[in-house]
Amino acid sequence: MASAPAVHLHLGHEQRTSGSGGTHPHLHPVKQVVQADIPLAGAKEVEEAVARAAGVQEDWRRTPPETRRDILNRLADLLEANKRTLAEMAALDGGTTLMVGERGVDTAVGWTRYYAGWCDKMSGELISTFDTRGELSYTVPEPIGIVGIIITWNGPLISLGMKVAAALAAGNCVICKPAEITPFAPEMFAQLCKQAGVPDGVLSILPGTAEAGEAIVRHKKIRKISFTGGPITARKILAACAEEIKPSVMELGGKSASLVFPDCDLQAAAERAVFWTVGCLSGQGCALPTRQLVHADVYDDFVARLKAIIGQFKVGDPMDPSVAVGPVINKAAVDRILGMFERAKVDGAAKFELGGGRCGGELADGNFIEPTLIVDADPDHEISQVEIFGPAVVVMKFHTEDEAVAIANNSEYGLAAYIQSNDLQRVHRLSERLSAGGVYNNGGFQINPHTPFGGIGISGFGKEGGKAGIDEFLHYKTVTIGVGAPIFPKQEA
């Protein structure tokens, strides 16, 4: 079983054991004892990393596309070869179960390979206006330059695969700040990038606090920001980007609804609902279907199925392969989640069919929340409107499609929506009406690298995945050549 590795500040290939941001004591997610002191970057290290990136940006931009492709494919190979260890790093980071951790590695591998394939396929277009203007135009995709990537603590390896691989494929240099509370998987990712052949200075990975994040956002040589996190931090980043007139991509979470109709496979839908809300990252995921909207005709049946499935989920040490639900990220999360539960109970906003408290017994000292089934929820209450980010599923009843759509769209978020139905006409009809960046039918959340992923509303803007994802790290230059008669004829004397 893996132990916590030494964490470094990676300024290109240089590894430092200390930084100007001080240190962060990382607590074991189960035992709640300090397992490592994490060095933190500050503005000083960001400045040095940018200087190194600026020195190699032109060389990296002009590196043959097939060379960048081969580097990223080697990185994917290394990630795959180290799947078990990376999954264990995720468990040590924040309590991700081994099964979910291994799925996260698979996701990072898939995205890295996908963007490796884009390296030699980026192209512009030819636009002929010869007939009307005597001109010929074409566009050229170019890297933005140095980009800043700031990722949150839930699933850091997935975010690294989604963002860093795309930025490098497009020919950019990257300054990346992972969260200081989940440093181990990013540490290993940095080591594997070096092994794969990412040149010195092209990628710096700097765990740090808000000081480092602000330095990245405000640095004038960093031309774009890609951020995954919450709306509160996003507003601060956007304000700073506005001052610098700097573009950004924001992935900010969601309170996604899954509409369950009588014609679906109810057992399969219930199993998906529980895994994707309780078992996946202990509910700490941005696009999980945490609001289950169930048709009245099958409501009681579906709730009974949810209850039976949740009751089978084992809670415990994420290093135990038999465990389905690990701890939440820290004590602050425990207190926040339990506070939401208590307010819902006091307000009479929902019925707690299962759970609703902190785990006791041998798990009492850890950050463990009981798998929680919340039914008959008030659609307007906090419990139905705000991300719980814990192992809980909220269930509401609807009678008609119109009512289901109204409840689903009654949210500031708009990252994902789900439809559990075998009626394809209904699926197409509702997909058009649901306010979300992505709609998934008869399935759970799929982070597919071939398709764009991103939200609307306070779920953010911009895309990751597909051509749209690579385009976020490019700008298109237009070149126009005069090849015909001049537009303005020469005047006779």
Coordinates of C-alpha atoms in Angstrom, one line a residue:
M1 CA 0.0 0.0 0.0
A2 CA 1.4 3.4 -1.0
S3 CA 2.4 6.0 1.6
A4 CA 2.3 9.8 1.2
P5 CA 5.1 10.9 -1.1
A6 CA 7.3 14.0 -0.6
V7 CA 5.6 16.9 -2.3
H8 CA 7.6 19.5 -4.3
L9 CA 7.1 22.8 -6.1
H10 CA 7.8 21.9 -9.7
L11 CA 9.3 24.9 -11.5
G12 CA 9.8 23.2 -14.8
H13 CA 12.1 20.3 -14.0
E14 CA 13.4 21.9 -10.8
Q15 CA 11.9 20.5 -7.6
R16 CA 11.9 22.6 -4.5
T17 CA 11.0 21.4 -1.0
S18 CA 10.0 24.8 0.3
G19 CA 8.3 27.9 -1.0
S20 CA 7.5 31.5 -0.1
G21 CA 3.9 30.5 0.7
G22 CA 4.9 28.5 3.8
T23 CA 3.6 25.0 4.4
H24 CA 0.3 23.2 4.8
P25 CA -0.2 20.3 7.2
H26 CA -2.0 17.6 5.3
L27 CA -4.2 15.4 7.4
H28 CA -4.7 11.7 6.7
P29 CA -8.4 11.6 5.4
V30 CA -9.3 8.7 7.8
K31 CA -6.9 8.9 10.7
Q32 CA -6.9 12.7 10.9
V33 CA -3.1 12.8 11.7
V34 CA -0.6 14.9 9.9
Q35 CA 0.9 12.7 7.1
A36 CA 2.9 15.5 5.3
D37 CA 3.8 19.1 5.4
I38 CA 3.1 20.5 2.0
P39 CA 5.4 23.3 0.6
L40 CA 3.4 26.1 -0.8
A41 CA 4.2 28.5 -3.7
G42 CA 3.7 32.2 -3.4
A43 CA 4.0 35.1 -5.8
K44 CA 7.8 34.6 -5.9
E45 CA 7.6 31.1 -7.4
V46 CA 4.9 32.1 -9.8
E47 CA 7.1 34.9 -11.1
E48 CA 10.0 32.5 -11.5
A49 CA 7.9 29.9 -13.3
V50 CA 6.5 32.5 -15.7
A51 CA 10.1 33.6 -16.5
R52 CA 11.1 30.0 -17.3
A53 CA 8.0 29.5 -19.5
A54 CA 8.6 32.8 -21.3
G55 CA 12.1 31.5 -22.1
V56 CA 10.9 28.4 -23.8
Q57 CA 7.5 29.3 -25.2
E58 CA 8.7 30.0 -28.7
D59 CA 10.7 26.7 -28.8
W60 CA 7.7 24.8 -27.6
R61 CA 5.3 26.5 -30.0
R62 CA 7.6 25.5 -32.9
T63 CA 8.2 21.9 -31.7
P64 CA 6.9 19.6 -34.4
P65 CA 3.3 18.6 -33.8
E66 CA 4.2 14.9 -33.9
T67 CA 6.8 15.5 -31.2
R68 CA 4.2 17.0 -28.9
R69 CA 1.9 14.1 -29.8
D70 CA 4.5 11.5 -28.9
I71 CA 5.2 13.2 -25.5
L72 CA 1.5 13.2 -24.6
N73 CA 1.0 9.6 -25.7
R74 CA 4.0 8.7 -23.5
L75 CA 2.4 10.5 -20.6
A76 CA -0.8 8.6 -21.2
D77 CA 1.2 5.3 -21.1
L78 CA 2.9 6.3 -17.9
L79 CA -0.4 7.3 -16.2
E80 CA -1.9 3.9 -17.3
A81 CA 1.1 2.0 -16.1
N82 CA 0.9 3.7 -12.7
K83 CA -2.9 3.4 -12.3
R84 CA -3.0 1.6 -8.9
T85 CA -0.4 4.0 -7.4
L86 CA -2.3 7.0 -8.7
A87 CA -5.5 5.7 -7.3
E88 CA -3.8 5.3 -3.9
M89 CA -2.6 8.8 -4.2
A90 CA -6.2 10.0 -4.7
A91 CA -7.2 8.0 -1.6
L92 CA -4.4 9.6 0.5
D93 CA -5.3 13.1 -1.0
G94 CA -8.9 13.3 0.0
G95 CA -10.4 9.9 0.6
T96 CA -11.4 8.8 -2.9
T97 CA -12.1 5.1 -3.0
L98 CA -9.8 2.9 -4.9
M99 CA -12.4 2.0 -7.5
V100 CA -13.3 5.6 -8.2
G101 CA -9.7 6.6 -8.1
E102 CA -8.8 4.0 -10.8
R103 CA -11.7 5.3 -12.9
G104 CA -10.3 8.8 -12.5
V105 CA -6.9 7.6 -13.9
D106 CA -8.7 6.0 -16.8
T107 CA -10.4 9.3 -17.5
A108 CA -7.1 11.2 -17.4
V109 CA -5.5 8.7 -19.7
G110 CA -8.4 9.0 -22.2
W111 CA -8.3 12.8 -22.3
T112 CA -4.5 12.8 -22.6
R113 CA -4.6 10.4 -25.5
Y114 CA -7.4 12.3 -27.2
Y115 CA -5.5 15.6 -27.1
A116 CA -2.3 13.9 -28.2
G117 CA -4.3 13.1 -31.3
W118 CA -5.1 16.8 -31.9
C119 CA -1.5 17.8 -32.0
D120 CA -1.1 17.2 -35.8
K121 CA -4.7 17.9 -36.8
M122 CA -5.1 21.6 -35.9
S123 CA -5.7 23.6 -39.0
G124 CA -7.2 26.8 -40.2
E125 CA -9.4 27.5 -43.2
L126 CA -9.1 29.1 -46.6
I127 CA -11.5 31.9 -47.4
S128 CA -11.6 33.2 -50.9
T129 CA -12.9 36.7 -51.7
F130 CA -11.1 37.0 -55.0
D131 CA -14.3 37.5 -57.0
T132 CA -15.4 40.5 -55.0
R133 CA -12.2 42.0 -53.5
G134 CA -9.3 40.4 -55.3
E135 CA -8.1 38.9 -52.0
L136 CA -7.3 35.5 -50.6
S137 CA -7.6 34.9 -46.8
Y138 CA -6.7 32.0 -44.6
T139 CA -6.7 31.5 -40.8
V140 CA -3.8 30.1 -38.7
P141 CA -4.4 28.5 -35.3
E142 CA -1.7 29.7 -32.8
P143 CA -1.1 28.9 -29.2
I144 CA -2.2 31.6 -26.7
G145 CA 1.2 31.6 -25.0
I146 CA 1.5 31.0 -21.3
V147 CA -1.8 29.9 -19.7
G148 CA -2.7 29.6 -16.0
I149 CA -4.6 26.6 -14.8
I150 CA -6.1 26.5 -11.4
I151 CA -7.8 23.3 -10.2
T152 CA -9.8 22.4 -7.2
W153 CA -9.4 19.4 -4.8
N154 CA -12.1 16.9 -6.1
G155 CA -10.5 14.7 -8.7
P156 CA -7.4 16.7 -9.4
L157 CA -5.9 14.1 -11.7
I158 CA -9.0 14.3 -13.9
S159 CA -8.7 18.1 -14.1
L160 CA -5.0 17.8 -15.0
G161 CA -5.8 15.4 -17.8
M162 CA -8.6 17.6 -19.1
K163 CA -6.8 20.9 -19.0
V164 CA -3.1 20.4 -19.1
A165 CA -3.1 17.9 -21.9
A166 CA -5.2 20.3 -24.1
A167 CA -3.0 23.3 -23.3
L168 CA 0.2 21.5 -24.1
A169 CA -1.2 19.9 -27.3
A170 CA -2.0 23.4 -28.5
G171 CA 1.6 24.5 -28.0
N172 CA 1.1 26.6 -24.8
C173 CA 3.3 26.7 -21.7
V174 CA 1.4 26.0 -18.5
I175 CA 1.6 27.4 -14.9
C176 CA -0.7 25.1 -12.9
K177 CA -1.8 25.5 -9.3
P178 CA -3.5 22.4 -7.7
A179 CA -5.2 22.7 -4.4
E180 CA -2.9 22.5 -1.4
I181 CA -5.2 20.0 0.3
T182 CA -4.9 17.4 -2.4
P183 CA -1.2 17.5 -3.4
F184 CA -0.2 13.8 -3.9
A185 CA -1.7 12.9 -7.3
P186 CA -0.5 16.3 -8.8
E187 CA 3.0 15.5 -7.5
M188 CA 3.0 12.2 -9.3
F189 CA 1.5 13.8 -12.4
A190 CA 4.4 16.3 -12.5
Q191 CA 7.0 13.5 -12.1
L192 CA 5.4 11.5 -15.0
C193 CA 5.3 14.6 -17.2
K194 CA 9.0 15.0 -16.8
Q195 CA 9.5 11.3 -17.6
A196 CA 7.3 11.6 -20.7
G197 CA 9.6 14.3 -22.1
V198 CA 7.8 17.5 -21.4
P199 CA 10.7 20.0 -21.8
D200 CA 12.0 22.0 -18.9
G201 CA 10.0 25.2 -18.3
V202 CA 7.0 24.2 -20.4
L203 CA 5.0 23.0 -17.4
S204 CA 5.2 24.2 -13.8
I205 CA 3.0 22.6 -11.1
L206 CA 2.9 24.8 -7.9
P207 CA 0.6 23.8 -5.0
G208 CA -0.3 27.0 -3.2
T209 CA -2.8 29.1 -1.5
A210 CA -4.8 32.1 -2.7
E211 CA -1.7 34.2 -2.9
A212 CA -0.2 32.0 -5.7
G213 CA -3.6 31.8 -7.4
E214 CA -3.9 35.6 -7.4
A215 CA -0.3 35.9 -8.8
I216 CA -1.2 33.6 -11.6
V217 CA -4.4 35.4 -12.5
R218 CA -2.9 38.9 -12.4
H219 CA 0.4 38.1 -14.2
K220 CA 0.6 40.1 -17.4
K221 CA 2.5 37.4 -19.3
I222 CA -0.2 34.7 -18.5
R223 CA -2.6 35.2 -21.3
K224 CA -5.6 33.1 -20.2
I225 CA -7.0 31.4 -17.1
S226 CA -8.7 28.0 -17.0
F227 CA -10.4 27.5 -13.6
T228 CA -12.3 24.6 -11.9
G229 CA -13.8 25.5 -8.5
G230 CA -16.7 27.3 -6.9
P231 CA -18.6 30.5 -7.8
I232 CA -17.2 32.5 -4.8
T233 CA -13.6 32.1 -5.9
A234 CA -14.6 32.4 -9.6
R235 CA -16.0 35.9 -9.0
K236 CA -12.7 37.0 -7.6
I237 CA -10.8 35.5 -10.5
L238 CA -13.2 37.1 -13.0
A239 CA -12.8 40.5 -11.4
A240 CA -9.1 40.3 -11.7
C241 CA -9.3 39.0 -15.3
A242 CA -11.5 41.9 -16.1
E243 CA -8.9 44.4 -14.9
E244 CA -6.3 42.7 -17.1
I245 CA -8.8 42.1 -20.0
K246 CA -7.8 38.4 -19.8
P247 CA -10.1 35.6 -21.2
S248 CA -11.0 32.7 -19.0
V249 CA -12.8 29.3 -18.8
M250 CA -14.9 28.6 -15.8
E251 CA -16.1 25.2 -14.6
L252 CA -18.0 25.9 -11.4
G253 CA -20.2 23.0 -10.3
G254 CA -23.9 22.2 -10.4
K255 CA -27.0 21.0 -8.8
S256 CA -28.0 18.6 -11.6
A257 CA -31.4 17.0 -11.9
S258 CA -32.2 13.5 -13.1
L259 CA -35.8 13.1 -14.4
V260 CA -37.0 9.5 -13.8
F261 CA -40.0 8.3 -15.9
P262 CA -42.0 5.1 -15.5
D263 CA -40.9 3.7 -18.8
C264 CA -37.2 3.4 -17.8
D265 CA -35.4 0.5 -16.2
L266 CA -36.1 1.5 -12.6
Q267 CA -33.6 -0.7 -11.0
A268 CA -30.8 0.4 -13.3
A269 CA -31.8 4.0 -12.8
A270 CA -31.8 3.6 -9.0
E271 CA -28.3 2.0 -9.1
R272 CA -27.0 4.8 -11.2
A273 CA -28.6 7.4 -9.0
V274 CA -26.9 6.0 -5.8
F275 CA -23.5 5.4 -7.4
W276 CA -23.3 8.9 -8.9
T277 CA -24.5 10.7 -5.8
V278 CA -23.3 8.6 -2.9
G279 CA -20.6 6.4 -4.2
C280 CA -18.8 8.6 -6.7
L281 CA -16.3 10.8 -4.8
S282 CA -18.6 10.5 -1.8
G283 CA -20.9 12.9 -3.6
Q284 CA -18.2 15.6 -4.1
G285 CA -18.6 16.0 -7.8
C286 CA -19.6 18.9 -9.9
A287 CA -22.0 17.3 -12.4
L288 CA -23.5 14.5 -10.3
P289 CA -27.3 14.0 -10.5
T290 CA -27.9 15.0 -6.9
R291 CA -31.6 16.0 -7.5
Q292 CA -33.6 13.0 -8.4
L293 CA -37.0 14.1 -9.9
V294 CA -39.3 11.0 -9.9
H295 CA -42.7 10.6 -11.6
A296 CA -45.5 10.2 -9.1
D297 CA -46.5 6.8 -10.6
V298 CA -43.2 5.2 -9.6
Y299 CA -42.1 7.5 -6.8
D300 CA -42.6 5.1 -3.8
D301 CA -41.1 2.2 -5.8
F302 CA -38.1 4.2 -6.7
V303 CA -37.5 5.5 -3.2
A304 CA -37.7 1.9 -1.9
R305 CA -35.1 0.9 -4.4
L306 CA -32.8 3.8 -3.5
K307 CA -33.1 2.9 0.2
A308 CA -32.2 -0.7 -0.4
I309 CA -29.2 0.1 -2.6
I310 CA -27.8 2.8 -0.2
G311 CA -28.1 0.3 2.7
Q312 CA -25.7 -2.0 0.9
F313 CA -22.9 0.6 0.5
K314 CA -20.0 0.1 2.9
V315 CA -18.5 3.2 4.4
G316 CA -14.8 3.2 5.5
D317 CA -11.2 3.5 4.7
P318 CA -10.9 4.3 1.0
M319 CA -7.8 2.0 0.7
D320 CA -10.1 -1.0 1.4
P321 CA -11.3 -2.3 -2.0
S322 CA -14.7 -3.3 -0.5
V323 CA -15.5 0.2 0.6
A324 CA -17.9 2.2 -1.6
V325 CA -18.0 5.5 0.3
G326 CA -15.0 7.2 1.8
P327 CA -14.7 10.4 3.9
V328 CA -15.5 13.9 2.7
I329 CA -12.5 16.2 2.2
N330 CA -12.1 17.8 5.7
K331 CA -13.8 18.8 8.9
A332 CA -15.1 22.1 7.5
A333 CA -17.0 20.1 4.9
V334 CA -18.4 17.8 7.6
D335 CA -19.7 20.9 9.5
R336 CA -21.1 22.5 6.4
I337 CA -23.0 19.4 5.3
L338 CA -24.4 18.6 8.7
G339 CA -25.5 22.3 9.0
M340 CA -27.4 21.9 5.7
F341 CA -29.1 18.7 7.0
E342 CA -30.0 20.4 10.3
R343 CA -31.6 23.4 8.6
A344 CA -33.7 21.2 6.3
K345 CA -34.9 19.2 9.3
V346 CA -35.7 22.3 11.3
D347 CA -37.5 23.9 8.4
G348 CA -39.5 20.8 7.6
A349 CA -38.2 21.0 4.1
A350 CA -37.6 17.3 3.6
K351 CA -37.8 13.8 5.2
F352 CA -34.6 12.0 5.9
E353 CA -35.2 8.4 5.0
L354 CA -31.7 7.3 5.7
G355 CA -28.6 8.9 7.3
G356 CA -28.4 12.6 7.9
G357 CA -25.6 12.4 10.5
R358 CA -22.0 11.7 11.1
C359 CA -20.7 8.2 11.2
G360 CA -19.9 6.8 14.6
G361 CA -18.0 3.9 16.0
E362 CA -14.6 3.3 14.5
L363 CA -15.2 6.0 11.9
A364 CA -16.1 8.7 14.5
D365 CA -12.7 10.4 14.3
G366 CA -12.7 10.7 10.5
N367 CA -14.6 13.0 8.1
F368 CA -17.3 10.4 7.5
I369 CA -20.9 11.3 6.7
E370 CA -23.6 8.7 6.7
P371 CA -25.0 7.9 3.2
T372 CA -28.1 10.0 3.2
L373 CA -31.4 9.6 1.4
I374 CA -33.5 12.8 1.5
V375 CA -37.1 12.5 0.1
D376 CA -40.2 14.7 -0.3
A377 CA -37.8 17.7 -0.6
D378 CA -39.1 21.3 -1.1
P379 CA -37.7 22.3 -4.5
D380 CA -37.1 25.8 -3.3
H381 CA -35.3 25.0 -0.1
E382 CA -31.5 25.2 0.3
I383 CA -31.3 21.4 0.4
S384 CA -32.6 21.4 -3.2
Q385 CA -30.8 24.5 -4.4
V386 CA -27.2 24.4 -3.0
E387 CA -24.5 21.8 -3.6
I388 CA -24.3 19.5 -0.7
F389 CA -21.1 18.0 -1.9
G390 CA -21.4 15.0 0.3
P391 CA -22.9 11.4 0.1
A392 CA -26.5 12.4 -0.2
V393 CA -29.3 12.2 -2.8
V394 CA -32.3 14.5 -2.8
V395 CA -35.6 13.1 -4.2
M396 CA -38.6 15.1 -5.4
K397 CA -41.9 14.1 -7.0
F398 CA -43.4 15.4 -10.3
H399 CA -46.6 14.5 -12.2
T400 CA -46.1 16.0 -15.7
E401 CA -43.2 16.8 -18.0
D402 CA -43.9 20.5 -17.6
E403 CA -43.6 20.2 -13.9
A404 CA -40.4 18.2 -14.1
V405 CA -38.8 20.7 -16.4
A406 CA -39.9 23.6 -14.2
I407 CA -38.3 21.9 -11.1
A408 CA -35.2 21.0 -13.0
N409 CA -34.7 24.5 -14.4
N410 CA -35.4 26.1 -11.0
S411 CA -31.7 26.5 -10.3
E412 CA -28.9 29.0 -10.8
Y413 CA -26.7 26.2 -12.0
G414 CA -26.8 24.6 -15.4
L415 CA -24.0 22.1 -15.8
A416 CA -25.8 18.8 -16.5
A417 CA -29.2 17.2 -16.7
Y418 CA -30.3 13.6 -16.9
I419 CA -33.3 11.8 -18.4
Q420 CA -34.1 8.2 -17.4
S421 CA -36.6 7.1 -20.1
N422 CA -36.8 4.7 -23.0
D423 CA -39.1 7.1 -25.0
L424 CA -36.7 8.7 -27.5
Q425 CA -39.3 11.3 -28.5
R426 CA -39.5 12.4 -24.9
V427 CA -35.8 12.4 -24.6
H428 CA -35.3 14.7 -27.6
R429 CA -38.2 16.9 -26.5
L430 CA -36.9 17.4 -22.9
S431 CA -33.3 17.7 -24.0
E432 CA -34.3 20.9 -25.8
R433 CA -36.1 22.3 -22.8
L434 CA -33.6 21.5 -20.0
S435 CA -31.2 24.4 -19.2
A436 CA -27.9 22.6 -19.0
G437 CA -24.6 22.4 -20.8
G438 CA -25.1 18.6 -21.3
V439 CA -28.0 16.1 -21.1
Y440 CA -27.4 12.4 -20.5
N441 CA -30.0 9.7 -21.3
N442 CA -30.2 6.4 -19.4
G443 CA -26.8 6.8 -17.8
G444 CA -24.7 8.6 -15.3
F445 CA -22.2 11.4 -15.8
Q446 CA -19.8 10.7 -18.7
I447 CA -16.7 12.8 -19.1
N448 CA -16.1 12.0 -22.8
P449 CA -13.1 13.7 -24.3
H450 CA -14.7 13.7 -27.7
T451 CA -17.6 16.0 -26.7
P452 CA -17.7 19.5 -25.3
F453 CA -18.3 19.7 -21.5
G454 CA -19.2 22.9 -19.8
G455 CA -22.1 24.7 -18.2
I456 CA -24.4 27.8 -18.2
G457 CA -25.5 30.1 -15.5
I458 CA -23.3 30.0 -12.4
S459 CA -22.0 26.7 -13.6
G460 CA -19.6 28.8 -15.7
F461 CA -18.7 29.2 -19.3
G462 CA -16.2 27.8 -21.9
K463 CA -15.7 24.2 -22.9
E464 CA -13.5 21.3 -22.2
G465 CA -13.5 18.3 -24.6
G466 CA -13.8 18.0 -28.4
K467 CA -12.6 20.6 -30.8
A468 CA -14.2 23.3 -28.6
G469 CA -11.8 22.2 -25.9
I470 CA -8.7 22.6 -28.0
D471 CA -10.0 25.9 -29.4
E472 CA -10.0 27.3 -25.8
F473 CA -6.2 27.2 -25.9
L474 CA -5.8 28.7 -29.4
H475 CA -6.4 31.9 -31.1
Y476 CA -7.0 32.1 -34.9
K477 CA -5.0 34.7 -36.9
T478 CA -6.4 35.8 -40.2
V479 CA -4.0 36.4 -43.1
T480 CA -5.2 38.3 -46.1
I481 CA -3.3 38.5 -49.4
G482 CA -4.1 40.8 -52.3
V483 CA -3.8 38.7 -55.5
G484 CA -6.0 40.6 -57.9
A485 CA -6.7 44.1 -59.2
P486 CA -6.5 46.9 -56.6
I487 CA -9.8 47.7 -55.0
F488 CA -9.4 51.4 -55.8
P489 CA -8.5 51.9 -59.5
K490 CA -5.6 54.3 -60.2
Q491 CA -6.9 57.7 -60.9
E492 CA -6.0 59.3 -64.3
A493 CA -4.0 62.5 -64.1

